[in-house]
CSV table of C-alpha atoms and ligand atoms in Angstrom, one decimal:
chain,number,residue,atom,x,y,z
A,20,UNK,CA,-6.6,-13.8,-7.8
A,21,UNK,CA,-7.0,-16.5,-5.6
A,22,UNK,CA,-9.9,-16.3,-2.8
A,23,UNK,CA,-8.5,-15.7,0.5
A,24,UNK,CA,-10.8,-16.6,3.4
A,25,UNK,CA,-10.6,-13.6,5.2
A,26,UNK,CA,-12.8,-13.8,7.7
A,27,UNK,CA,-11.2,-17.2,9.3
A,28,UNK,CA,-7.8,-15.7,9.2
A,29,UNK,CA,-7.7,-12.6,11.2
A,30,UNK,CA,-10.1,-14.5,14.7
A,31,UNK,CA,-6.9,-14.3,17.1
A,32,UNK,CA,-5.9,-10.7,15.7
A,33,UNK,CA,-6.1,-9.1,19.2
A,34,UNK,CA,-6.3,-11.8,21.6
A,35,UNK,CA,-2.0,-11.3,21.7
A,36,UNK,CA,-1.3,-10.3,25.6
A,37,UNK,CA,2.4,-10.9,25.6
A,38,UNK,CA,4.6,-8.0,27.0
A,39,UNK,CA,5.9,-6.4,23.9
A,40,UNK,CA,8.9,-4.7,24.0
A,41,UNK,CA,8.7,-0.7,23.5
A,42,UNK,CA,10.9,2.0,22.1
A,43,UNK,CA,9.7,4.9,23.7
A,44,UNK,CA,12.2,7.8,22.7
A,45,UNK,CA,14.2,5.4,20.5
A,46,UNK,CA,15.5,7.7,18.0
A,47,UNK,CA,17.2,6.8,14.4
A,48,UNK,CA,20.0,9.0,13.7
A,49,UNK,CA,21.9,9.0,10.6
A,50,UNK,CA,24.9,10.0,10.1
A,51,UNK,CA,27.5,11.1,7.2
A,52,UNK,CA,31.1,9.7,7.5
A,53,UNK,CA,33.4,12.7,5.2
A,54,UNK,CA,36.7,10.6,5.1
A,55,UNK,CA,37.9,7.2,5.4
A,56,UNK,CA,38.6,8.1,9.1
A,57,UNK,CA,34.9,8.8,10.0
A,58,UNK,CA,34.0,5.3,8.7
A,59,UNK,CA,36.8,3.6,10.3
A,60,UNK,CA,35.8,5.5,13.9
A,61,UNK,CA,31.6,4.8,13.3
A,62,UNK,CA,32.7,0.9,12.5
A,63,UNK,CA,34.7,1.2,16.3
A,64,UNK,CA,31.5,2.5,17.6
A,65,UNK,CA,29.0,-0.1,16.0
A,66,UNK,CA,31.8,-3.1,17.1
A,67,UNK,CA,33.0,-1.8,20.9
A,68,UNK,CA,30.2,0.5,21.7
A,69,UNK,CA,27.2,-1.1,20.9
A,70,UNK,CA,26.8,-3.9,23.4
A,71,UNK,CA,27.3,-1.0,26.4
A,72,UNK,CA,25.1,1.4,24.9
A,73,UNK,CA,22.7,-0.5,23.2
A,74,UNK,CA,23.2,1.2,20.2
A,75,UNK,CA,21.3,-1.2,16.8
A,76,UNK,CA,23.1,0.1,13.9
A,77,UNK,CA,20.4,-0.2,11.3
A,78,UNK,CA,23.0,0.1,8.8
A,79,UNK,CA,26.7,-0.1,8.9
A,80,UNK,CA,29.9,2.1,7.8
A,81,UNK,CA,30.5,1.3,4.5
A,82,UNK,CA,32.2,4.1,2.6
A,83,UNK,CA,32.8,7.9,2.6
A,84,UNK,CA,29.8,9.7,2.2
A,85,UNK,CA,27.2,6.5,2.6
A,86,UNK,CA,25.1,7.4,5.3
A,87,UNK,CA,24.5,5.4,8.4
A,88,UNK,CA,21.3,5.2,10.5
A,89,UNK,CA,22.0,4.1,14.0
A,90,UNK,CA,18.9,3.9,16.4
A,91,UNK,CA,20.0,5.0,19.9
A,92,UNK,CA,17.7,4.2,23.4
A,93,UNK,CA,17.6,7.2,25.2
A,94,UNK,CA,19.9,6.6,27.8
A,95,UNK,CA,22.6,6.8,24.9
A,96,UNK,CA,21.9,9.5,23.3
A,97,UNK,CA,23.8,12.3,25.0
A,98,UNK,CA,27.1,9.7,24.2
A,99,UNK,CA,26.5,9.5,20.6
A,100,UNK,CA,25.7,13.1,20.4
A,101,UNK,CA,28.9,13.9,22.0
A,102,UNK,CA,31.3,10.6,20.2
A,103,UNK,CA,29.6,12.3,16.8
A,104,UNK,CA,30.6,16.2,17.6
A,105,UNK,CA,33.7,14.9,18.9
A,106,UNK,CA,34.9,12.9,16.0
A,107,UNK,CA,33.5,15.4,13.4
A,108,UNK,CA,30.6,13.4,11.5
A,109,UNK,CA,27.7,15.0,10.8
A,110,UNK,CA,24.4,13.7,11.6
A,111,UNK,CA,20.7,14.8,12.1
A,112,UNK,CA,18.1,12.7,13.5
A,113,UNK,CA,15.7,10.5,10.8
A,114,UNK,CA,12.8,9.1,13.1
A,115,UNK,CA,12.1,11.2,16.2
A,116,UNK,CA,10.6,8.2,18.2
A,117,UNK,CA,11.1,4.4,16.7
A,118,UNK,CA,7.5,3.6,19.4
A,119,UNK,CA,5.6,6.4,17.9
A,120,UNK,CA,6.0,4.8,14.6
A,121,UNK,CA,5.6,1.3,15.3
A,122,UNK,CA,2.1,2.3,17.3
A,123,UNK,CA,1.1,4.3,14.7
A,124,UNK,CA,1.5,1.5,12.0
A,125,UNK,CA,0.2,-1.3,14.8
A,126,UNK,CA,-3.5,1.3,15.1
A,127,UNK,CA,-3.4,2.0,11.1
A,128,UNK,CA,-3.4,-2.0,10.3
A,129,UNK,CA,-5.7,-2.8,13.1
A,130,UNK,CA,-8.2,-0.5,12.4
A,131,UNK,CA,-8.2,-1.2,8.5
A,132,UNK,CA,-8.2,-4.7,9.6
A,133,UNK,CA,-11.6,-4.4,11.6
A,134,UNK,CA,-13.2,-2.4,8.3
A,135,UNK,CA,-11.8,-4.8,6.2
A,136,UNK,CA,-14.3,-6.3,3.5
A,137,UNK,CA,-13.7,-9.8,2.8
A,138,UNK,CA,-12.7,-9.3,-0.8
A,139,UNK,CA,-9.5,-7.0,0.1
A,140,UNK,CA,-6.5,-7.5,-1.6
A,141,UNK,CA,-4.3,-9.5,0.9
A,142,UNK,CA,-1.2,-6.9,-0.2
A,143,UNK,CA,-2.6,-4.1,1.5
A,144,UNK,CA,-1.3,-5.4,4.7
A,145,UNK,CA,1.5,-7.5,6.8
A,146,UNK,CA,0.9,-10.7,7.8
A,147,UNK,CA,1.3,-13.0,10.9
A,148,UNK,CA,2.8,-16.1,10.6
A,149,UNK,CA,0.2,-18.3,10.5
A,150,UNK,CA,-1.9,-15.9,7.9
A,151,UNK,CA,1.3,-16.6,6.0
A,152,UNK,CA,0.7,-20.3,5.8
A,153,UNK,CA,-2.7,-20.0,5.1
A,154,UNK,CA,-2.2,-17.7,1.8
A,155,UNK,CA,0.0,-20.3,1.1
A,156,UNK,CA,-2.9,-23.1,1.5
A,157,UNK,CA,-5.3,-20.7,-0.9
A,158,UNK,CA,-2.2,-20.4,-3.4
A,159,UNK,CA,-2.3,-24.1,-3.1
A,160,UNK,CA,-5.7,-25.0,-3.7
A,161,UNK,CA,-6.3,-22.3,-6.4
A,162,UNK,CA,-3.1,-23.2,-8.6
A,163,UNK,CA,-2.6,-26.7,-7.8
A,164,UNK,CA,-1.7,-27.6,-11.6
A,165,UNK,CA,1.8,-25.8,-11.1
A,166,UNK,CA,2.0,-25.2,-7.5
A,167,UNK,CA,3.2,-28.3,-4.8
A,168,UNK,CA,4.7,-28.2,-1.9
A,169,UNK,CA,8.0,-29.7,-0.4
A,170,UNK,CA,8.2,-29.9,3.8
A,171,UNK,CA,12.1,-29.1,4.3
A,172,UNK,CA,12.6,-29.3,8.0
A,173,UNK,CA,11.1,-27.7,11.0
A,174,UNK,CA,12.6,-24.7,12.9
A,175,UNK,CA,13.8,-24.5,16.5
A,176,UNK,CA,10.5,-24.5,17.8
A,177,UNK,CA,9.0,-27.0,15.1
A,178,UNK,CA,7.4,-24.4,13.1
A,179,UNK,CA,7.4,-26.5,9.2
A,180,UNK,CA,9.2,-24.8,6.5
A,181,UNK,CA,7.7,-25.6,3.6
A,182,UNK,CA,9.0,-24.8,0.5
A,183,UNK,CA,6.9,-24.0,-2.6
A,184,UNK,CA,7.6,-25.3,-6.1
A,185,UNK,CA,6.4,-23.8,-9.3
A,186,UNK,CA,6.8,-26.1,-12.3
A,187,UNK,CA,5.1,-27.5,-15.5
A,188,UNK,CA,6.5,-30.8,-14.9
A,189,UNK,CA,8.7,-32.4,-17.6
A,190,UNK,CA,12.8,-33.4,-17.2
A,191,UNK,CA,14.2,-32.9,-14.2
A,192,UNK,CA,17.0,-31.9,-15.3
A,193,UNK,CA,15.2,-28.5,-15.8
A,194,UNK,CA,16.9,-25.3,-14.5
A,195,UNK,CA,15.7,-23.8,-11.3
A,196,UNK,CA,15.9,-20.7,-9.5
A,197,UNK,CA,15.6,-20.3,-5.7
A,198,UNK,CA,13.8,-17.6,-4.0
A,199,UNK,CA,14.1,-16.9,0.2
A,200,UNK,CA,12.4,-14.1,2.4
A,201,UNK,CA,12.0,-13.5,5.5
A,202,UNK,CA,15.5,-14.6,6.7
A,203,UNK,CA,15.7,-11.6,9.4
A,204,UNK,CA,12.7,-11.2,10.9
A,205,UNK,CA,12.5,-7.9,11.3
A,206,UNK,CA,12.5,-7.3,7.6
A,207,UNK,CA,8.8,-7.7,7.2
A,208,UNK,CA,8.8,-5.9,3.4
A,209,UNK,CA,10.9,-9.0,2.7
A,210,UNK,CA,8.4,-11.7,3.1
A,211,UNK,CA,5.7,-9.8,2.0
A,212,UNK,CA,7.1,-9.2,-1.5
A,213,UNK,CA,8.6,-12.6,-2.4
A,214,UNK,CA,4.4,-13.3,-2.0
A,215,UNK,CA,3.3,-10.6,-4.1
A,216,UNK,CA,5.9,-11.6,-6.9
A,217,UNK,CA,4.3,-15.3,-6.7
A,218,UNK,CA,0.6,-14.8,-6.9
A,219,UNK,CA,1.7,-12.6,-9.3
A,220,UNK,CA,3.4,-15.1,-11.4
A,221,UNK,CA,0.8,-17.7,-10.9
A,222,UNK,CA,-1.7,-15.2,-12.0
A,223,UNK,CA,0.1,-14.0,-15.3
A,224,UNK,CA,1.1,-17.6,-15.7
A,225,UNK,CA,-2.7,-18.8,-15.5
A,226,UNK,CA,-3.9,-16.0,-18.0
A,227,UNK,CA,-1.4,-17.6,-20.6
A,228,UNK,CA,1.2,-14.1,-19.9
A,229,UNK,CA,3.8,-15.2,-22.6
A,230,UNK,CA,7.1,-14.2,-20.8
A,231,UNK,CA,6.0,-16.5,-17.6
A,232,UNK,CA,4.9,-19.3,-19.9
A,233,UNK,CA,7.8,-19.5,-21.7
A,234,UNK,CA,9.8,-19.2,-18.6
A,235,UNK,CA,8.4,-21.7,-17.2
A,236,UNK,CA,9.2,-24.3,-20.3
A,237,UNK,CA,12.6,-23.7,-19.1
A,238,UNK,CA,12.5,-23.6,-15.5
A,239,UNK,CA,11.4,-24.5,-12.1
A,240,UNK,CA,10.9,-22.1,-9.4
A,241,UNK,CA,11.2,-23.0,-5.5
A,242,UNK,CA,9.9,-20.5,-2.9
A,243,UNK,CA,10.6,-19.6,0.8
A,244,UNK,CA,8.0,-17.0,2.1
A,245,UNK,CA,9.6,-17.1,5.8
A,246,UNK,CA,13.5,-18.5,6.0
A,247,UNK,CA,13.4,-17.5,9.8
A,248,UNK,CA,9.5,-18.3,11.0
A,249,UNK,CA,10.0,-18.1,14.9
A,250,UNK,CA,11.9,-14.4,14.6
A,251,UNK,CA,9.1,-13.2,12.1
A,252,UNK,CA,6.2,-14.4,14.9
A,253,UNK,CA,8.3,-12.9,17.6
A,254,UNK,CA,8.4,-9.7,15.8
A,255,UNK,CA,4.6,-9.6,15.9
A,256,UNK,CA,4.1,-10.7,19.5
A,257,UNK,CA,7.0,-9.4,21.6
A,258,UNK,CA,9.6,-7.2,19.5
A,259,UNK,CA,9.0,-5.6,16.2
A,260,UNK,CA,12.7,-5.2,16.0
A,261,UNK,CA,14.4,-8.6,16.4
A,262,UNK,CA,16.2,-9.8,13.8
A,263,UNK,CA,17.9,-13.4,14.7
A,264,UNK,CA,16.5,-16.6,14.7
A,265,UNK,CA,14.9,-17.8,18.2
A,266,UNK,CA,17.1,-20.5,19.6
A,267,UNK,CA,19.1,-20.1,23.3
A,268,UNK,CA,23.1,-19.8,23.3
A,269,UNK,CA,24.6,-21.9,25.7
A,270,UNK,CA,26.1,-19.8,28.8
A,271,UNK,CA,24.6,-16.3,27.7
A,272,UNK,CA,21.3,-14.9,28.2
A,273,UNK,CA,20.8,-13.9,25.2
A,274,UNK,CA,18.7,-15.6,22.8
A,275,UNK,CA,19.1,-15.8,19.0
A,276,UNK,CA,21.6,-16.3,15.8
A,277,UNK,CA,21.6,-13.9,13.1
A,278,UNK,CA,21.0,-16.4,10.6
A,279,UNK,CA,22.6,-15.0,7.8
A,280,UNK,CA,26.1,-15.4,9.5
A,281,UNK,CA,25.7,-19.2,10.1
A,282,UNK,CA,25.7,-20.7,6.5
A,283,UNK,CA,28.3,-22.8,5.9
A,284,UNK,CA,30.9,-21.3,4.1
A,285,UNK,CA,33.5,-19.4,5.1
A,286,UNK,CA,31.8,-19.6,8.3
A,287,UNK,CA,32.6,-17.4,11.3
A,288,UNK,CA,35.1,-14.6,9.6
A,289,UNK,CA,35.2,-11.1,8.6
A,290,UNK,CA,31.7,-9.0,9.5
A,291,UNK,CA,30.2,-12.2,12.0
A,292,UNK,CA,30.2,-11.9,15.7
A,293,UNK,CA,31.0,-14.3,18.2
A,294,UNK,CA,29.0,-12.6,20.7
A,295,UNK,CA,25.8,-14.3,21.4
A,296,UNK,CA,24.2,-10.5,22.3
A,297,UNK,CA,25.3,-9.3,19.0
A,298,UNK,CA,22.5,-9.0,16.6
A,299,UNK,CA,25.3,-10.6,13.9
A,300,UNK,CA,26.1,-13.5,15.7
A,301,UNK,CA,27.5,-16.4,13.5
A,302,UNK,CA,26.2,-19.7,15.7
A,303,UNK,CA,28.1,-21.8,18.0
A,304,UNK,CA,29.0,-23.9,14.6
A,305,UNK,CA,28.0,-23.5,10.8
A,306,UNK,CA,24.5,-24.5,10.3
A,307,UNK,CA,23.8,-24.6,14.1
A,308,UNK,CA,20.2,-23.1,13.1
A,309,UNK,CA,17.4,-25.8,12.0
A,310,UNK,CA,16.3,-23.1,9.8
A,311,UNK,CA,19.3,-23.0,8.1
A,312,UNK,CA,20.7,-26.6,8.0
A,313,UNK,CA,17.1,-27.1,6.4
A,314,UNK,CA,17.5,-25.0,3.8
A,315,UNK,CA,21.1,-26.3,2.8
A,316,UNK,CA,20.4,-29.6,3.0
A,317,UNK,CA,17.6,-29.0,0.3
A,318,UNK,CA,19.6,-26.7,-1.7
A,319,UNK,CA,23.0,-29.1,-2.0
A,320,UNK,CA,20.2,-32.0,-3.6
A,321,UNK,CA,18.9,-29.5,-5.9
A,322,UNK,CA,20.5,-29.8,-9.1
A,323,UNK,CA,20.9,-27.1,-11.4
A,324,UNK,CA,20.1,-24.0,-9.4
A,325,UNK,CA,20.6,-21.8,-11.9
A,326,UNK,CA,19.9,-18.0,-10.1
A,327,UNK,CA,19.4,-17.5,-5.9
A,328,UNK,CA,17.9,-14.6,-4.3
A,329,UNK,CA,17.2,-13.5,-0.8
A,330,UNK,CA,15.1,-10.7,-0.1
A,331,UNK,CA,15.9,-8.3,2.4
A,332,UNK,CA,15.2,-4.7,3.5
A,333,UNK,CA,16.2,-2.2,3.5
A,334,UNK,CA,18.5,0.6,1.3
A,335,UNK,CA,17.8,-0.7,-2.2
A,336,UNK,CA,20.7,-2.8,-3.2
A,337,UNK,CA,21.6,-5.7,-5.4
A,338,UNK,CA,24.9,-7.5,-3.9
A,339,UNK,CA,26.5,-10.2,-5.5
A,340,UNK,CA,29.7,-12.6,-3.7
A,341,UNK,CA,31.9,-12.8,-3.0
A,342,UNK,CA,31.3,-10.8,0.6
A,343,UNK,CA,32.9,-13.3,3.3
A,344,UNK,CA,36.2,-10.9,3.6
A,345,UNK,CA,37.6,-7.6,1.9
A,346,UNK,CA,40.0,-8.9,0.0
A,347,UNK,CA,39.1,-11.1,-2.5
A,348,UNK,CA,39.3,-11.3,-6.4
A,349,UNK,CA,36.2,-10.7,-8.3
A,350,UNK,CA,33.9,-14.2,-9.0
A,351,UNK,CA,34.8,-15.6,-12.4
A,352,UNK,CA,31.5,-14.4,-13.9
A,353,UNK,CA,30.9,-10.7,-12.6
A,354,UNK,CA,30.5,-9.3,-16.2
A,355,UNK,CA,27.3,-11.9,-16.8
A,356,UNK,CA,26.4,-11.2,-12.6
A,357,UNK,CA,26.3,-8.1,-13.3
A,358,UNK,CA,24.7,-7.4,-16.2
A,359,UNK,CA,21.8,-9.7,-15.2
A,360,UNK,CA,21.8,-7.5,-11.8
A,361,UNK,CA,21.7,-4.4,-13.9
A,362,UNK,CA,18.9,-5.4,-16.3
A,363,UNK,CA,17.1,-5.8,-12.8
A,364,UNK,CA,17.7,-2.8,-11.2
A,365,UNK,CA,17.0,-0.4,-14.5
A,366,UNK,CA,13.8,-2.9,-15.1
A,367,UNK,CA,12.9,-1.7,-10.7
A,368,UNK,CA,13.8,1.9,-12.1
A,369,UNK,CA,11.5,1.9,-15.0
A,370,UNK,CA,8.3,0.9,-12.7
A,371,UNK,CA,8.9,3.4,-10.2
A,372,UNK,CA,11.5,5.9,-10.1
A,373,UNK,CA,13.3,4.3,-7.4
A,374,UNK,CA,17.5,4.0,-7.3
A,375,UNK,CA,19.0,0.7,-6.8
A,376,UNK,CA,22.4,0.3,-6.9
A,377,UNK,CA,24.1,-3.0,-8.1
A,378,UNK,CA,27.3,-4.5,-7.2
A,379,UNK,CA,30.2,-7.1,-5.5
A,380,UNK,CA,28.6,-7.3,-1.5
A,381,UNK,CA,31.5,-6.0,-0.3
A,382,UNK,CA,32.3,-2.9,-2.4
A,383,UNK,CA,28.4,-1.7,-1.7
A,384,UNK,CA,28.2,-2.8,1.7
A,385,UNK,CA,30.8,-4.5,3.5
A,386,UNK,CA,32.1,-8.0,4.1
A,387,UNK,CA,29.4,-10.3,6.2
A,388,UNK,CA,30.7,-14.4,6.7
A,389,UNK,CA,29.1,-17.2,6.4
A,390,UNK,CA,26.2,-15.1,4.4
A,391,UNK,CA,23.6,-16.6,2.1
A,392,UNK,CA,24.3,-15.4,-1.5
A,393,UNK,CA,28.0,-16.7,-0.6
A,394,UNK,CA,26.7,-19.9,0.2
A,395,UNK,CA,24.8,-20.5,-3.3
A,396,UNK,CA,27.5,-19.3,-5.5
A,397,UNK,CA,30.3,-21.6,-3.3
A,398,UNK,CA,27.5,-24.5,-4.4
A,399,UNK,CA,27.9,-23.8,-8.1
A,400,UNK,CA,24.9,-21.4,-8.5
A,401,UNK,CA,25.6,-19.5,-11.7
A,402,UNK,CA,23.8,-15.9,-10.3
A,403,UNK,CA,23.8,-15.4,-6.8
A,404,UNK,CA,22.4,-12.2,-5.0
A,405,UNK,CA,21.4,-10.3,-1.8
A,406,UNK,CA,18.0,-7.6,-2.5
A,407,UNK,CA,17.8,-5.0,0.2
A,408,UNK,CA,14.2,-3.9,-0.7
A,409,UNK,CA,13.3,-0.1,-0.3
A,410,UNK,CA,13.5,2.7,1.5
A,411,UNK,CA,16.6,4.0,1.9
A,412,UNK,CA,15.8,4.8,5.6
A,413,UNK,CA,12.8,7.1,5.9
A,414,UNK,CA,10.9,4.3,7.4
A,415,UNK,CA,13.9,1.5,7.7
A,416,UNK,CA,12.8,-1.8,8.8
A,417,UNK,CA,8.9,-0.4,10.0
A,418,UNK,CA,7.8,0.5,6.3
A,419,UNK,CA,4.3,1.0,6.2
A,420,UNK,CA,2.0,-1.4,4.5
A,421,UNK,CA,1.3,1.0,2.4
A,422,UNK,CA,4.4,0.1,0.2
A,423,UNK,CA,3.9,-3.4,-0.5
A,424,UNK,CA,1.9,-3.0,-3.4
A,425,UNK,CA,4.3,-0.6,-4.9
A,426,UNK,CA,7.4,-2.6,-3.9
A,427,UNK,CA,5.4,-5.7,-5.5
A,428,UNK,CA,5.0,-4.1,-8.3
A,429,UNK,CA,8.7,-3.0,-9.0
A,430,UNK,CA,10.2,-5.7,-7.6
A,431,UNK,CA,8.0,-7.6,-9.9
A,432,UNK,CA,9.0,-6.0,-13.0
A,433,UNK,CA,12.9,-6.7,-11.7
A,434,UNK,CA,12.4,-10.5,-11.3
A,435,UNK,CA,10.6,-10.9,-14.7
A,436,UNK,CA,14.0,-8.7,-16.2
A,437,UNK,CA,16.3,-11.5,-14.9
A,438,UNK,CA,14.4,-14.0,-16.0
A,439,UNK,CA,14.1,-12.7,-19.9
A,440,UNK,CA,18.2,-12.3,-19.1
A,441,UNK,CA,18.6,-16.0,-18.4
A,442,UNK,CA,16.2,-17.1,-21.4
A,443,UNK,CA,18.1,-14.6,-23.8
A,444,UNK,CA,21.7,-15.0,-22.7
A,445,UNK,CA,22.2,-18.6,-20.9
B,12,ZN,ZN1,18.6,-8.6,6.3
């Protein structure tokens, strides 16, 4: 384990005096569409109604039966109570008061934060942005040998993104495999885990682990903690809920792109706003984000990415393209796209207990534009995939820190199957 200097990190913990936005009485709902008419009518609502009534649809209409968990402001929800009764689609509430658990979970980390020892594993809680780069430093310092670092670009407000890379040096030619979290910032499970899996590695690598040894005879691994670094600090200082990335629209008041609308391909289609307010806005153009344009313009020099993954939360999904429209034909390779996916899942399954289901983006889910898992495969990436981490809604977007280690661990145990997939079958 490397040796995280604890004490240094955590000085400005409370010192944060920005006005942070509440959700007092915010409830999730969650809600059962029974035909193909109930999802068709709770996809109208989420499009035309959620703007006027505020309403974040945590999840989206995606089939008969697949549950969706809307979080309604107060003010709203007599409507939705009503639109749901009248329409027929059965629902019960899933979080009584979105502020309740937010302040719960802000109290619980603070406190264990000020009893904190200075030998505490680093995975027992979520981390601010700039503890972020520092665990990055110490991962730096401890496993220099394998571990460098690559500055990409700088976000809208010149935060650095700098990408880690994992390799025993030898040809270039090697293969490599690109791992992203963070990319919505409200996801904080996301980042969290795509740190766990790599001091994780490093370690089992270190102690001469054969699987992580040999895979790494083979390949190179580059690594985003945070795709979307000013969303994940405004999450911590202002809204735990935002999502998009930080920068103004011109001519609206609303700030932000959902940065997983605005890669460039296929850009600005099915399942991507062109509503600045909308927490799926696609950009005024492809690539209008730093983030992003940073991240592509790395990933179209890298040569041989062989497998990409971004991290998200939540429902506990593996997604595969294509997923910019409805439509489509299956990808060339499903069979080998899937079979990898499903040696990951059962390989998640075995660890813990916990379902994932695996499959084409838009049968699972629905059809999203100018997404990121598009964007590899359209660049010749061989396996390309979208992880929504756990739960399935019980906590959403505010799971407690409680679950990173577990998550870690299963996740973990999923990566590690993929890789013995692409040693044994590519
Ligand atoms: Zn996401």
């Amino acid at each position: 384990m490397a040796t995280y200097t604890w004490v240094m990190i955590f000085c400005c913990f409370f010192s944060i005096t920005q006005t942070r936005r509440m959700y007092n009485n915010y409830q999730v709902i969650r809600a059962k569409p029974l035909t193909q008419r109930h999802v068709i009518q709770l996809h109208a609502l989420e499009y035309n109604e959620k703007s006027c009534h505020q309403l974040d649809f945590w999840t989206s209409a995606r089939a008969v039966r697949k549950t969706v968990d809307i979080m309604v402001p107060p003010t709203a929800k007599e409507y939705v109570a009503l639109t749901l009764d009248m329409i027929g689609v059965p629902y019960h509430v899933l979080i009584d008061d979105v502020n309740e658990v937010i302040q719960t979970q802000r109290v619980s980390h603070s406190s264990k934060v000020a009893a904190r020892g200075s030998n505490e594993d680093f995975f027992m809680f979520y981390h601010t942005i700039d503890e972020i780069k520092l665990f990055q430093d110490s991962l730096l310092s401890t496993y220099g040998n394998i571990l460098s670092e690559l500055e990409i670009g700088t976000s809208y407000e010149k935060q650095p993104m700098k990408v880690l890379k994992i390799s025993t040096g030898g040809a270039s030619d090697k293969k490599k495999i690109w791992f992203e979290g963070g990319i919505h910032a409200r996801e904080w499970i996301s980042p969290a885990t795509v740190m766990y899996i790599t001091n994780k590695f490093l370690e089992k690598y270190t102690s001469g682990s054969e699987d992580e040894v040999n895979f790494l005879t083979k390949y190179d691994i580059y690594i985003l903690f945070v795709t979307n670094p000013d969303g994940y600090r405004w999450t911590w200082d202002n809204d735990r809920l935002w999502r998009k990335t930080r920068s103004p629209n011109e001519g609206s008041e609303c700030v932000g792109t959902d940065p997983n609308r605005n890669w460039p391909f296929e850009w600005g289609g099915e399942g991507a706003s062109e509503e600045p307010c909308s927490d799926t806005y696609r950009g005024s153009s492809a690539t209008s984000e730093p983030e992003i344009e940073s991240v592509v313009n790395f990933l179209k020099k890298l040569e041989n990415l062989e497998m990409f993954i971004d991290f998200h939360s939540y429902s506990q999904l593996m997604l595969y393209p294509w997923g910019y429209a409805s439509d489509l034909a299956p990808i060339s390779n499903e069979e080998e796209v899937k079979k990898l996916g499903d040696a990951t899942i059962t390989a998640i399954e075995a660890v813990s207990g916990r379902e994932y289901e695996c499959g084409n983006t838009v049968e699972l889910l629905y059809a999203a534009s100018g997404a990121s898992e598009d964007y590899a495969y359209s660049i010749g990436t061989r396996f390309s995939y979208v992880i929504e981490l756990p739960d399935k809604g019980k906590y959403g977007f505010v799971l407690p820190e409680e679950e990173i280690i577990p998550t870690g661990e299963e996740t973990y145990a999923g990566v590690m199957a993929a890789f013995r997939y692409l040693i044994e079958y590519t």
